[in-house]
Amino acid sequence: MPVSRLPTLPVILLPSKRLSVWALQAVLASLACLALGRWGLSNPLLNLESLAAPLPWLPGGVMLAALLRWGSGMAPGLWLAGCIVLLGADLLPWQAAALSAGTVGGAWLSALLLRRLGFIGNIDGWRDAGLMIGLGLLLPTVVAVANALVCLTVDGPLDRQAWLHPATLTAARDALASALLALPLLALSRGALQRACAQWRWLATAALSAAALAAAWGFARHGNIQSMLALASVPHLLLGGLAARRGLLPASATILLIAAGLAAWAAKGLVASGAGPLADVATLSAWLATVCATPLLACAVVGRTATNETRWQLALDAAGVGTLQWDLRSGHISYSRRWLRMLGYGSVEFGHRIDGLLARTHPSDSARLLNALQPRSRGTTPAGEADAFEFRLQTKDGRWLWLEGHARAVERQRDGEPLRVIATAIDITDRHATEERQNVTARLFEYLHEGLIITDAACRVLDVNPAFTKITGFSREEMLGAVPALLRPASDGEPGAAQRASMAAALASTGSWRGEIIDRRRDGELCALQVTISAIPGPDAELRHHVLVLSDTTQARLHREQLERQAHFDELTRLPNRARLAQMLRDAIRASERDGYLLVVCYLDLDNFKPVNDTHGHEAGDRLLVELAQRLRNALGRWDHWTDEVARLGGDEFVLLLRAATLEDAQATVERVLRQVSLPYNLGMGIGPVIVTASLGATVYPVDRADAETLLRHADHAMYGAKQAGRNGSLFFDTELNRRTEERFEALSRVQTALDAQEFCLYYQPKVDLRNGTVMGVEALLRWKHPQHGVIAPAHFLPLIEHTGLSASVGDWVLQQGIEQLAQWQRQGLDLTVSINVSARHLQEPLFAQRLAGLLSRYNSPVAQRLVIEVLETAALADVDYTVQLMQECRKLGVRFALDDFGTGYSTLTYLKRLPLDLLKIDRSFVQNMLLDPQDHAIVAGVISLSRTFGCTVVAEGVESRAQAQRLIAIGCDMAQGNGIAAAMPSNEVVDWVRQYRGAIAPERTVAA
């Protein structure tokens, strides 16, 4: 049911203004009730003296309207006005108060129930009419009369015969009086006034109201009812029509004027006499009641009809259906809101004549539209009644809208001639556009020179175009339902297996792949095809189709390969040569500038390649270079618009052009290339595995913003620096390299000299069982006894050699010295474990496990079982699969592993679970602050709990005080090391310290790490 809100006060008011408005409303309502009550008591037509106490009937309608519109806050003022009116009727104060309370209470109860049931003043259906009559008029009247009777019984019982008839008349009078006042007051609103009086409507409203008043006056002036039946019904007809056309407000206001006139005429004795004054009053009241009911019924019927029509119209609007109605008699056309909204017009702009519609119809469609809306010949139905028709209308902004219409004659003459036609239209512009796209696609599919294949999600062919048949020789019938060869998974070793795997991975990750493949035509001839594959999702984002576009590039490829082989490729390795490299490098620079990635120019030279030729011959050397070239190709990255490239300059020198997002990414890529190069080479010819390493220099563009020739020279310069740093490593060129190269080379040379001159030594820091007070082992720590600077901590020289081959050499020396010292202590009867730190570079050496096995095999004592290799998180997780395999090989020798500085790296539980660890070492940064920082304490406790889960022993580093040790014992960590227990010491002091140790820990000690 359509709902229009009752007029309310503005919500944005200051508290003082809201109070003022409420007070003004209360005063107005109270004064109106007071005036009406006084007038009612003095009017002879309305004053019934049959009851001992008169009632304030006329104010009832005002009370109901005030309480319903302005709320319950009006009740006190209305009650006071009622008391004043009744005191003027010579009632006792308590009687006046009680009777006024009954009248106001009935109106308040009625307003409350009406609001609860959703009635807000409009009569839009039978429910609203029923609520108004039952709750709005009868309920307060019954409550007021009942309250009056109760008050009258205080003086004694009432005679039923004496009060029944007057009470009934009083109730009827009150209900009628409430209806006369409540209906116009509740119907009053800005919308109702516009409907009744806007533009020239007030003329018709005034005319109908005047006619109704005149008919009522004539009826009231003649007492012979039988002779005035026709006149008596005229006001009903006029008021019903007025309510139906202009709403309840003018009709109810007219009725109020009629009632006021009748009351005035009765007071002056102008009402015709019949069977006595009361009989005349009763007759007029009954007639007036039927007059009041007529607008209510008319509004209910009209409101119900309008509601149904609105609902249907809303349903059509929601379905996107616009409607028009064409009255063929008057030529008037009306359009629905949806019709006008589709075209962007208002009702006045579009007009109401067929000419206005045809003026906006496409010239090609005007005849079709007119033929659909009009009959072909007399007695026939519109042409569009059975079949849909399509036409175009121009929108307000000049676009042409495609519409699908249906027309039907809904009103006809007896001879079948249509009188009224209703047409519907829906917007099918998108459908037309889709059909047009489909037509274009179909024509493109047929006439495109490139071959097209369309498959379903399972790669079964749905259709191919003629160009595909021409290129491959396979017919459409042969391909339907089959899976194209290039979309089938390839088995290992099959030609093109890597390319198909890359294609499948690209389709799964990005939904597209583009590349050149070698395939066979139907007659077995090899052909080169440029293929683009796209995965097409459906509306639900699930894969629906694959679309393959093929171009025959066989001849172009053959010609290109021939020229490139002759001028731009190395005959042995089939890699680009020096001449081709220059163009490749310039193209790579432009691509880097265009796409915004880093270009890493790498200059790679093999270490000790000449002995391979000298020992095994040039044929073996050539085989090694061919396999190396293939390894470098496999290490290259590939993207949609870029592929890493490698070229051979000559001999054992190669240049790689690699793409990288960050400098860290570039470093990781270079390390991966070096690992591939250093793997053993199987050359055949009865030669065992051959191992060669490489030195690699790199520069990064645009960090190094130089031209192509200079970039290559910088990379070559960095490569020589890597060779001087110990070979089997990499070095990056930067803008300050020229100023720092000599200093760096001198420092690296000094470290190599220190290694050769035995200037390095190992210090050992004990690890103890805090709970039992026993020494469990020691950790070997590298020191440099410099002739001039004394003992130097490793932090001052290890970072210098971290990414050079010298790092592995120093690591091998530390392993050898640590194992030798462990064996010596075992011979002395000292049962200790020795922990040795291994760097990431050292751990990833290809033959690390074999070299470790060789060192351990020199001793008959169980050295391996007491050896612990400590690795950092970053070293362990750099290449998890390789690290796990290496650790398993070493554990077969009896060696155990510890994860050092746990918690400071980027471990994930998934990776940690895979590592075969024996010990977890809590980093000193957490242990030192655990007594002061709750978060560090929680981390320590969490690592201890995690170690139990993984079955590892936990060791706390950096213990400086007894309080820290006691706290570690309390939370479950028994093993610890730190300066509070013992600082790192030379090997000759370890035996005496172990034998003298009694579990003592310094109460408070702070020693620099």
XYZ file of N, CA and C in Angstrom, residues 324-326 328 372-374 380-387 389 405-412 418-424:
93
model
N 3.018 1.814 -23.537
C 2.289 2.984 -24.018
C 0.834 2.591 -24.233
N -0.054 3.520 -24.054
C -1.476 3.345 -24.330
C -1.881 4.395 -25.365
N -2.539 3.920 -26.442
C -2.951 4.810 -27.519
C -4.464 4.759 -27.642
N -7.285 5.498 -29.775
C -7.459 5.792 -31.186
C -8.576 6.798 -31.443
N 2.402 -1.863 -36.833
C 2.185 -2.705 -35.654
C 1.148 -2.109 -34.718
N 1.089 -0.771 -34.644
C 0.166 -0.124 -33.711
C -1.217 0.092 -34.316
N -1.348 0.036 -35.638
C -2.626 0.278 -36.277
C -3.129 -1.004 -36.939
N -9.710 -6.075 -38.225
C -8.559 -6.927 -37.923
C -7.871 -6.441 -36.668
N -7.032 -7.285 -36.120
C -6.260 -6.926 -34.932
C -4.966 -6.279 -35.361
N -4.293 -5.565 -34.474
C -2.999 -4.976 -34.841
C -2.031 -6.045 -35.306
N -1.179 -5.658 -36.231
C -0.247 -6.633 -36.806
C 0.706 -7.177 -35.770
N 1.050 -6.394 -34.791
C 2.018 -6.829 -33.780
C 1.404 -7.606 -32.652
N 0.114 -7.952 -32.721
C -0.509 -8.621 -31.581
C 0.067 -10.004 -31.356
N 0.372 -10.718 -32.435
C 0.858 -12.081 -32.288
C 2.382 -12.133 -32.322
N 2.997 -11.304 -33.141
C 4.434 -11.375 -33.358
C 5.130 -10.148 -32.773
N 7.972 -7.243 -32.823
C 8.571 -6.413 -33.851
C 9.659 -5.573 -33.216
N 9.091 -4.774 -29.451
C 7.746 -4.385 -29.047
C 6.722 -5.473 -29.280
N 5.638 -5.401 -28.505
C 4.428 -6.210 -28.690
C 3.240 -5.268 -28.560
N 2.238 -5.421 -29.423
C 1.060 -4.553 -29.391
C -0.199 -5.408 -29.323
N -1.192 -4.898 -28.617
C -2.453 -5.628 -28.472
C -3.590 -4.620 -28.322
N -4.702 -4.900 -29.006
C -5.904 -4.078 -28.856
C -6.640 -4.530 -27.600
N -6.855 -3.622 -26.681
C -7.501 -3.971 -25.411
C -8.932 -3.468 -25.345
N -9.333 -2.701 -26.321
C -10.706 -2.201 -26.343
C -11.130 -2.079 -27.803
N -12.358 -2.594 -28.108
C -12.821 -2.615 -29.482
C -14.281 -2.177 -29.559
N -10.493 -1.565 -33.399
C -9.805 -1.237 -32.144
C -10.051 0.215 -31.729
N -10.243 0.390 -30.439
C -10.407 1.720 -29.874
C -9.213 2.119 -29.004
N -8.595 1.118 -28.414
C -7.446 1.406 -27.530
C -6.415 0.305 -27.745
N -5.155 0.723 -27.893
C -4.050 -0.209 -28.116
C -3.010 -0.003 -27.015
N -2.530 -1.103 -26.462
C -1.428 -1.070 -25.493
C -0.236 -1.782 -26.115
N 0.907 -1.146 -26.052
C 2.148 -1.725 -26.589
C 3.205 -1.743 -25.489
N 4.004 -2.783 -25.509
C 5.130 -2.889 -24.582
C 6.433 -2.882 -25.363
